[in-house]
XYZ file of N, CA and C in Angstrom:
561
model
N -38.596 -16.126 -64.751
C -38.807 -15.017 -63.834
C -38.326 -15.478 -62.465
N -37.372 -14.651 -61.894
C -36.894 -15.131 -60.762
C -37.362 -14.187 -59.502
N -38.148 -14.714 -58.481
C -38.851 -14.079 -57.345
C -37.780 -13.994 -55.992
N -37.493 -13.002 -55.317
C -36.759 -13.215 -54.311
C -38.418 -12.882 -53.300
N -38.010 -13.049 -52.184
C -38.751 -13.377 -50.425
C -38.599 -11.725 -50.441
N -39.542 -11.046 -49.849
C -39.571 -9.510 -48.936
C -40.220 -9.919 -47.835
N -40.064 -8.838 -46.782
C -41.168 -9.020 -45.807
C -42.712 -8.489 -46.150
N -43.030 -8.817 -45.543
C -44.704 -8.652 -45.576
C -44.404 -6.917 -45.211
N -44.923 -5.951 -46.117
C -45.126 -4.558 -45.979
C -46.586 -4.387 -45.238
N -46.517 -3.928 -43.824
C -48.107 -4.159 -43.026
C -48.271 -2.591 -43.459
N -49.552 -2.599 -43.704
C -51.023 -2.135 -44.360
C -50.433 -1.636 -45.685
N -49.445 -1.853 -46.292
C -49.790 -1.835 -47.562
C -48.254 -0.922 -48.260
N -47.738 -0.872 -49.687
C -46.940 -0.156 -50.086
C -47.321 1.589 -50.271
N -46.551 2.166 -49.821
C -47.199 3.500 -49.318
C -46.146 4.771 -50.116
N -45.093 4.233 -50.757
C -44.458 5.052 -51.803
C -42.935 4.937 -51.156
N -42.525 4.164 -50.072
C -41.950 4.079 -49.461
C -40.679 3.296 -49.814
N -39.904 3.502 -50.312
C -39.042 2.325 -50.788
C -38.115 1.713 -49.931
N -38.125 2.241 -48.476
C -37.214 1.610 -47.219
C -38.014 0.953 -46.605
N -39.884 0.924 -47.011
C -40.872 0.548 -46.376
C -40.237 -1.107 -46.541
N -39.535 -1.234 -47.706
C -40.008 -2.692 -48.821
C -38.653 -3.640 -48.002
N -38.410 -4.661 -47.067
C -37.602 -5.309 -46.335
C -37.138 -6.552 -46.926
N -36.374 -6.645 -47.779
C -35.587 -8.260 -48.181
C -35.619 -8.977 -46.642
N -36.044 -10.412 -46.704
C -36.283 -11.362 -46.049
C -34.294 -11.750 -46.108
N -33.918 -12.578 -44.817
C -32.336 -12.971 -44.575
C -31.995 -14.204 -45.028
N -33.162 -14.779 -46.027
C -33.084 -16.621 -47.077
C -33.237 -16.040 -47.581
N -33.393 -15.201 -48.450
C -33.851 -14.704 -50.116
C -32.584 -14.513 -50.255
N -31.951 -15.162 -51.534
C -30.831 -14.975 -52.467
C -31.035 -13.836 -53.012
N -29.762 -13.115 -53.929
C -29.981 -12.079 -54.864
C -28.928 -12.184 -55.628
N -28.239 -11.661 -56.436
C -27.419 -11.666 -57.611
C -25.879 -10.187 -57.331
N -25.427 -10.158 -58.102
C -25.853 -10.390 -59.538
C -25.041 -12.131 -60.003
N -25.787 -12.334 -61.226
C -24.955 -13.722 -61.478
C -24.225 -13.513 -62.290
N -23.011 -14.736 -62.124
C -21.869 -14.347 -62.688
C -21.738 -14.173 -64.158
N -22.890 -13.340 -64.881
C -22.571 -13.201 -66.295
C -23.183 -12.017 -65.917
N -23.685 -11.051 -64.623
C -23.942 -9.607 -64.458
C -25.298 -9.509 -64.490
N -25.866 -9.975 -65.037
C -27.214 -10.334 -64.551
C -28.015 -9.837 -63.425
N -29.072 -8.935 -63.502
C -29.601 -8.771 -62.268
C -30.714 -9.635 -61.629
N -30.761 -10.414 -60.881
C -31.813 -11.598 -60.343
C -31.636 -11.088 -58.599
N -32.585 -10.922 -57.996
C -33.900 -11.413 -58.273
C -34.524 -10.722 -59.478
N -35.972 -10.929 -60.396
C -36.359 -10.035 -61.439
C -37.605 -9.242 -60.765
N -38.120 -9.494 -59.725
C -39.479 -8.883 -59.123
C -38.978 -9.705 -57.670
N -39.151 -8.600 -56.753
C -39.609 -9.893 -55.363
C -41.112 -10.024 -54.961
N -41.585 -10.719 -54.051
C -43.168 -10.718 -53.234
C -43.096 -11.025 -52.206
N -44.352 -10.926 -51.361
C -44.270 -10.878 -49.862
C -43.696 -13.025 -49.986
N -42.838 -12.830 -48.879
C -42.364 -14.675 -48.632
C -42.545 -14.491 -47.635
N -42.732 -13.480 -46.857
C -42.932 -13.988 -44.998
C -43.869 -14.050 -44.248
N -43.908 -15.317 -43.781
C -45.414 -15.494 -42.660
C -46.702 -15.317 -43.265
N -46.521 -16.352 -44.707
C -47.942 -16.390 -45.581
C -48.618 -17.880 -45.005
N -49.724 -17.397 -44.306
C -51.237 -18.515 -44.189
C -51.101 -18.947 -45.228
N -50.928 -20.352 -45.240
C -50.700 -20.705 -46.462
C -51.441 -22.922 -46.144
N -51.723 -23.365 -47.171
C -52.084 -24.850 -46.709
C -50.524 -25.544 -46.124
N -50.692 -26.705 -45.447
C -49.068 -27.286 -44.769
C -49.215 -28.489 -44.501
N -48.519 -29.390 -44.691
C -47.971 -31.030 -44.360
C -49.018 -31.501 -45.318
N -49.356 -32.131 -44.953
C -50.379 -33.477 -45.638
C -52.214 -33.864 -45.389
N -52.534 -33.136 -44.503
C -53.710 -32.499 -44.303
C -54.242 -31.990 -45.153
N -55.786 -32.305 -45.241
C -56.839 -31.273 -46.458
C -56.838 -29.869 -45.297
N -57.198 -30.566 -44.272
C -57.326 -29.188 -43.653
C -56.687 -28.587 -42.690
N -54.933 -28.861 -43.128
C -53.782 -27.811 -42.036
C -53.739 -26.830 -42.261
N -53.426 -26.070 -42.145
C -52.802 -24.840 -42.192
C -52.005 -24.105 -41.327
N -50.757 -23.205 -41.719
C -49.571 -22.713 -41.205
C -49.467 -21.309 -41.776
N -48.620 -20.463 -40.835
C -47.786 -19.297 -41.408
C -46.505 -19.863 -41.914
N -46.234 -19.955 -43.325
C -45.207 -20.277 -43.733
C -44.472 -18.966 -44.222
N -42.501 -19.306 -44.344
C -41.881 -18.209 -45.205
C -41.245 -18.912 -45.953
N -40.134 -18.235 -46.824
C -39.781 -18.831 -47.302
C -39.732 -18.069 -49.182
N -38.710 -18.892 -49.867
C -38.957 -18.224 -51.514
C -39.707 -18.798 -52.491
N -40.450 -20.446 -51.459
C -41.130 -21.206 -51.909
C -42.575 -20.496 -51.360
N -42.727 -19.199 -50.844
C -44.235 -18.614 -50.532
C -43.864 -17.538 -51.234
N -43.122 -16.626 -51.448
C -43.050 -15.741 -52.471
C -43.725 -15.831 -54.147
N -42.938 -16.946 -54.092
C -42.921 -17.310 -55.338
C -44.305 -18.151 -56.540
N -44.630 -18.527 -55.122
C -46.245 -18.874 -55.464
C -47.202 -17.974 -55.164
N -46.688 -16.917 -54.516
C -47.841 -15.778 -54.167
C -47.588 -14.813 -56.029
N -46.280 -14.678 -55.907
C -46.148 -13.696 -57.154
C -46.607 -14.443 -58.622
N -46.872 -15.780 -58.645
C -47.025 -16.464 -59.882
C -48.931 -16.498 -59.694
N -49.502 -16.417 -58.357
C -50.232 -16.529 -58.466
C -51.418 -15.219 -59.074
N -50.717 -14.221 -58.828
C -50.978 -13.078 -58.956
C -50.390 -12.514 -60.404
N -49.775 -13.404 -61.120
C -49.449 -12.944 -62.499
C -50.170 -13.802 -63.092
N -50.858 -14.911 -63.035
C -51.832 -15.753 -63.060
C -53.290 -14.915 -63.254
N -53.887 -14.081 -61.955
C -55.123 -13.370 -62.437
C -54.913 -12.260 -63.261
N -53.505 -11.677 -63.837
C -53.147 -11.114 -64.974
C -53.419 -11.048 -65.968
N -52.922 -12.787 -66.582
C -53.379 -13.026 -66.991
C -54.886 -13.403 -67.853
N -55.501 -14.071 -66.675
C -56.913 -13.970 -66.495
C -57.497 -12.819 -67.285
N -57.088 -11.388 -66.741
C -57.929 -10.148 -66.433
C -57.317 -9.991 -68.328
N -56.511 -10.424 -68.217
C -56.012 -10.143 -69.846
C -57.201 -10.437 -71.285
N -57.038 -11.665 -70.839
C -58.107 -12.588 -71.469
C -59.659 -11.750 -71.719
N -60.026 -11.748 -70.425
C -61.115 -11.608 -70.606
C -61.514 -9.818 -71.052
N -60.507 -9.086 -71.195
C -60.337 -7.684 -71.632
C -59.749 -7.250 -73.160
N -59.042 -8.657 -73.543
C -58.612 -8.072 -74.664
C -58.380 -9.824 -76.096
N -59.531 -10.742 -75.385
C -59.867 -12.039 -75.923
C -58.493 -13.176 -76.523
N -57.133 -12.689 -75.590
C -56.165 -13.718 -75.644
C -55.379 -13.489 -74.519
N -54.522 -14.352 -74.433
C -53.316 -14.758 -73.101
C -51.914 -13.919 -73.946
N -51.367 -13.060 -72.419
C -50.203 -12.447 -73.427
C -49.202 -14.037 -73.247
N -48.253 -13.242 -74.010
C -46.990 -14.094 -73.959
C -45.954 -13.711 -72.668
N -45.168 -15.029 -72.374
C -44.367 -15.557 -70.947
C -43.611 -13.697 -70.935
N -42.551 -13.132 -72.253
C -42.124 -12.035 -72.064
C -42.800 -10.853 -71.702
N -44.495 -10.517 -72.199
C -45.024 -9.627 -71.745
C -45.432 -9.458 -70.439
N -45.634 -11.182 -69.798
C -46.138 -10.928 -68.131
C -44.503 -10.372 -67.821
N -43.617 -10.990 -68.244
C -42.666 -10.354 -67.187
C -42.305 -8.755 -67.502
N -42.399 -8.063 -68.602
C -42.439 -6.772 -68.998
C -43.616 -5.924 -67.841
N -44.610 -6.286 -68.024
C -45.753 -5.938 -67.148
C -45.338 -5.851 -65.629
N -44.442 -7.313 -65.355
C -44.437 -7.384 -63.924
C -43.421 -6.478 -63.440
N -42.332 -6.027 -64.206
C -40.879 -5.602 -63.901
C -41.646 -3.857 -64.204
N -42.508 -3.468 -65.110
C -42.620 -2.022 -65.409
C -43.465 -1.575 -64.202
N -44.491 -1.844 -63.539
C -45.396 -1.662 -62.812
C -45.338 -2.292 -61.482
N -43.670 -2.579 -61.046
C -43.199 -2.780 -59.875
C -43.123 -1.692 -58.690
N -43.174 -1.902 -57.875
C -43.041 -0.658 -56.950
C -41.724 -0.543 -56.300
N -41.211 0.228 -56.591
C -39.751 1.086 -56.288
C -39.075 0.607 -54.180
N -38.676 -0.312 -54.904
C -38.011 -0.539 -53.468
C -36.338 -0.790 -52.735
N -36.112 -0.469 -51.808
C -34.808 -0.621 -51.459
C -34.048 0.400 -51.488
N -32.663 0.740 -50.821
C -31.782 1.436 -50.947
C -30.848 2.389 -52.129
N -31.639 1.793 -53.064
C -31.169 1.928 -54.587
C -32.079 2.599 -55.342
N -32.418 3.247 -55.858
C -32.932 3.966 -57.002
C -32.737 2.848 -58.267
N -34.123 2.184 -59.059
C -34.212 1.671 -60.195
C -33.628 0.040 -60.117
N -33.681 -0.687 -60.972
C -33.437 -2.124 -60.706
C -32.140 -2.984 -59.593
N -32.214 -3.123 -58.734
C -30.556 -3.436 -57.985
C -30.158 -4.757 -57.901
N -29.497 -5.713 -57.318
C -29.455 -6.362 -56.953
C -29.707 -7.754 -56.215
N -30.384 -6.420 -55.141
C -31.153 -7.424 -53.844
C -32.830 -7.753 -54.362
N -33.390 -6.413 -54.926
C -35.096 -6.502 -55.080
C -35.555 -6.557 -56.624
N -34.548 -6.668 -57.211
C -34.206 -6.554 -58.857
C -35.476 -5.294 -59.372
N -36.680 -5.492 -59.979
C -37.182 -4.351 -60.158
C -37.890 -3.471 -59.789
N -38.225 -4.463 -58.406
C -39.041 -4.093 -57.471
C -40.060 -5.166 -56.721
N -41.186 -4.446 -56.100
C -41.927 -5.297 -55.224
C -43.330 -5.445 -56.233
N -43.530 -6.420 -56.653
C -45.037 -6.802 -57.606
C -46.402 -6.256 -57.144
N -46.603 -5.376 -57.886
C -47.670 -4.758 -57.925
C -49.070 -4.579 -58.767
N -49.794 -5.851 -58.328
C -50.607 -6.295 -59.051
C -51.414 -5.338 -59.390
N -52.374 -4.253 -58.874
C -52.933 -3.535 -59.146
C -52.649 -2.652 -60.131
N -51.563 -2.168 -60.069
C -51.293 -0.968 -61.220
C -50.692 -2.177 -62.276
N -50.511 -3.044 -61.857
C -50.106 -4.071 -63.824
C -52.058 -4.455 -64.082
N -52.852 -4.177 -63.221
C -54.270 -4.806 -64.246
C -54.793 -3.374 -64.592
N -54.628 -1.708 -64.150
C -54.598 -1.184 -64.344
C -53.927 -0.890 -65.905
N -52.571 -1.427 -66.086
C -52.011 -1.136 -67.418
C -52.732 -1.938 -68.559
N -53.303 -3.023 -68.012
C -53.856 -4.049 -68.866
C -55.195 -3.151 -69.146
N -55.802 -2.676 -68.283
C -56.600 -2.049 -68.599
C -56.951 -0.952 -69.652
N -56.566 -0.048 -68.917
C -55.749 0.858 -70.241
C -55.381 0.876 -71.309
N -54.882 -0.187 -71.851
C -54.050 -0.615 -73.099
C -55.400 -0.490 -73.921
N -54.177 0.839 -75.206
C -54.511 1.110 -76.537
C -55.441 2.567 -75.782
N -55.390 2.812 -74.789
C -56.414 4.015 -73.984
C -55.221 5.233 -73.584
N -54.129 4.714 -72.433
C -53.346 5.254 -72.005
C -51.687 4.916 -72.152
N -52.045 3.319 -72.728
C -51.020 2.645 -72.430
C -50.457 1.594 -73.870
N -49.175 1.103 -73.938
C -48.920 0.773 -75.264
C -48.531 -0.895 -74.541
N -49.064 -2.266 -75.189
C -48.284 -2.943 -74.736
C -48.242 -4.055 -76.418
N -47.163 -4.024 -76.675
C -46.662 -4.842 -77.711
C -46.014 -5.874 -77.873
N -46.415 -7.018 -78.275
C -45.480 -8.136 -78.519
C -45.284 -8.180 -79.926
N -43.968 -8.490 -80.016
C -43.318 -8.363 -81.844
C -42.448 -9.552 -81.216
N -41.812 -10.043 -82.149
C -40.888 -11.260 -82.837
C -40.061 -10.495 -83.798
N -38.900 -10.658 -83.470
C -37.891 -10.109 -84.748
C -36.983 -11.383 -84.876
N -36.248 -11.079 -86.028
C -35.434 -12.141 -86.772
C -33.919 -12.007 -86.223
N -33.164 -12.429 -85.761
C -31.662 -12.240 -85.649
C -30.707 -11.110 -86.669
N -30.299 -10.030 -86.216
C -30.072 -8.486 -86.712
C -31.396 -7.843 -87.432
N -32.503 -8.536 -87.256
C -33.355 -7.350 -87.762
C -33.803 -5.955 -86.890
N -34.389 -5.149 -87.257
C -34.725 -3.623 -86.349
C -36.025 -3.918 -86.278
N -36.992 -3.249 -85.060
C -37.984 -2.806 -85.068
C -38.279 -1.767 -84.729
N -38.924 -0.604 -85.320
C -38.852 1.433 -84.751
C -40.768 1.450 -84.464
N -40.613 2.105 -83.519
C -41.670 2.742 -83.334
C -41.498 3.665 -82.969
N -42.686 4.759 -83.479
C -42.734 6.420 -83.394
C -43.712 6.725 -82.273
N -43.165 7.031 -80.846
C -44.410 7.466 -80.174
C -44.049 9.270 -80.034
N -45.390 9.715 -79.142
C -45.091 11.038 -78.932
C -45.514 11.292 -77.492
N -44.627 11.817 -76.777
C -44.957 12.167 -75.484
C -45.418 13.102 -75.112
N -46.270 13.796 -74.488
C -46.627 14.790 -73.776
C -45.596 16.375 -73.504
N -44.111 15.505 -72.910
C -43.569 16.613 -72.115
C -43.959 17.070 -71.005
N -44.879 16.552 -70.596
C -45.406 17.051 -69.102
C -45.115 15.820 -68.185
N -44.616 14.766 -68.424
C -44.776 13.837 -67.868
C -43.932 12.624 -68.236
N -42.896 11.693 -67.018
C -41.734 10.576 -68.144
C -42.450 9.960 -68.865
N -41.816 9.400 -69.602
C -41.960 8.465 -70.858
C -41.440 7.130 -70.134
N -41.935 5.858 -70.076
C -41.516 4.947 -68.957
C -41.347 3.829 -70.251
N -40.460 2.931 -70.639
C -40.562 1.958 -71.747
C -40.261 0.857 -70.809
N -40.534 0.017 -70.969
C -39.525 -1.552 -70.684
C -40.000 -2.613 -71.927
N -39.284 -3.189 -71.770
C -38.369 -3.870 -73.325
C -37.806 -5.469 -72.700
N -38.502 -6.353 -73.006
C -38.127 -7.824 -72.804
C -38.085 -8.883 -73.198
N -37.211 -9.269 -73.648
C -36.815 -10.348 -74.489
C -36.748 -12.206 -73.975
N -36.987 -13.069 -74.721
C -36.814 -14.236 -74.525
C -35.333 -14.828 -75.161
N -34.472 -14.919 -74.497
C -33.049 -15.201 -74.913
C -33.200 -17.230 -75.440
N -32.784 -17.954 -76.397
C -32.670 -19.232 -76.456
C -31.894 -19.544 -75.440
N -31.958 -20.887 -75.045
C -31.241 -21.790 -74.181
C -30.232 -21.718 -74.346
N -29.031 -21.523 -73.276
C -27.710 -21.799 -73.338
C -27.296 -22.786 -73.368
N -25.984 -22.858 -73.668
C -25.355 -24.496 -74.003
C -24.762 -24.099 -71.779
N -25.591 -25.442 -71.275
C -24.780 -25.521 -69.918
C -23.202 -26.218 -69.933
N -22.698 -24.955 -68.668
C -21.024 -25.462 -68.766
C -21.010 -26.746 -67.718
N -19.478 -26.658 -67.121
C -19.037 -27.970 -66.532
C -19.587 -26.870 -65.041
N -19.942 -27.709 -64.104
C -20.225 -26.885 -63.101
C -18.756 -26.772 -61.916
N -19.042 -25.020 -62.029
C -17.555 -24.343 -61.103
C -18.271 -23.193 -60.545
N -17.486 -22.808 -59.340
C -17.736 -21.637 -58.934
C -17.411 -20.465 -59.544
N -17.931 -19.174 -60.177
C -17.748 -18.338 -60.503
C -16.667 -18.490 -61.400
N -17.542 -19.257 -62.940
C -16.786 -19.264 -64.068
C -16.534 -18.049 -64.445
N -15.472 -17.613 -65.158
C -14.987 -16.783 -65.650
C -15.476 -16.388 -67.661
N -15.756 -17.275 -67.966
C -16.835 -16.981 -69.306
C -18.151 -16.283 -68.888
N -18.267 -15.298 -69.652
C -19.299 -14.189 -69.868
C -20.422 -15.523 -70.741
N -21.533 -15.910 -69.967
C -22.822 -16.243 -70.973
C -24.226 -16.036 -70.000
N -24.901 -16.417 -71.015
C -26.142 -16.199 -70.294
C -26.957 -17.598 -70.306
């Protein structure tokens, strides 16, 4: 799961998707096999955070090294809330399914882009879905075999979208010789 830096959204995400500010150190993509990264961003700027070597410093730090521990930390009580709601830990693909579906809509772009990949992490409405689940909400982990199918029959309302996300754990690539913007398509 790759986290890019936003700014800190003051008092809160408000439906606003110009609200949501990429930080000017946060990398973004796409990578050179098309790839969209970042996969979720989180607040990276000017997080109170512990600093140097002190039990008891503390700093406003930024950075994709405060993002990134804010957003892991928070897929962390996800977890947690998982556990103790449904008596196991999902799997590495479902937190990121969870984290990428129940993102909040940000940036210049309509739907996954570039710069904020699926959006800004939105812990509340992902323990909300956790919640829900098997009530309002469908969340499935399956394993399939190399060309096998898996179908499921749902039924929607019609009054209302139908929202899926779908995420996979790809095996390890064989790493190339390192170049700038190889020209082989892999992942």
């Amino acid at each position: 799961l790759t986290v890019g830096a936003a700014m800190d959204v003051s008092g809160g995400y408000s439906g606003d998707p110009d609200d949501v500010q990429m930080t000017s150190f946060s990398s973004w993509g796409p990578t050179d096999d098309g790839r969209i990264k970042p996969d979720i961003c989180g607040n990276g700027y000017n997080l109170y955070s512990t600093y140097e070597d002190y039990d008891t410093h503390y700093a406003s730090i930024s950075g994709t090294s405060m993002s990134s521990p804010n957003v892991t930390g928070s897929l962390l009580l996800l977890h947690e809330h998982y556990n103790e709601t449904h008596g196991e830990y999902m799997k590495a693909t479902t937190v990121k399914a969870l984290a990428i579906h129940t993102a909040d809509e940000c940036g210049p772009h309509d739907g996954p882009d570039y710069m904020f990949g699926w959006g800004l992490l939105n812990t509340q409405t992902a323990a909300k879905v956790i919640s829900d689940k098997e009530i309002s909400t469908f969340m499935i982990e399956e394993s399939l075999a190399n060309g096998a199918t898996y179908t499921l029959d749902v039924s929607a309302t019609g009054t209302e979208p139908l929202v899926v996300t779908v995420v996979w754990a790809d095996p390890a690539g064989s790493p190339v010789y390192p170049q700038v913007d190889p020209t082989d398509i892999m992942l």
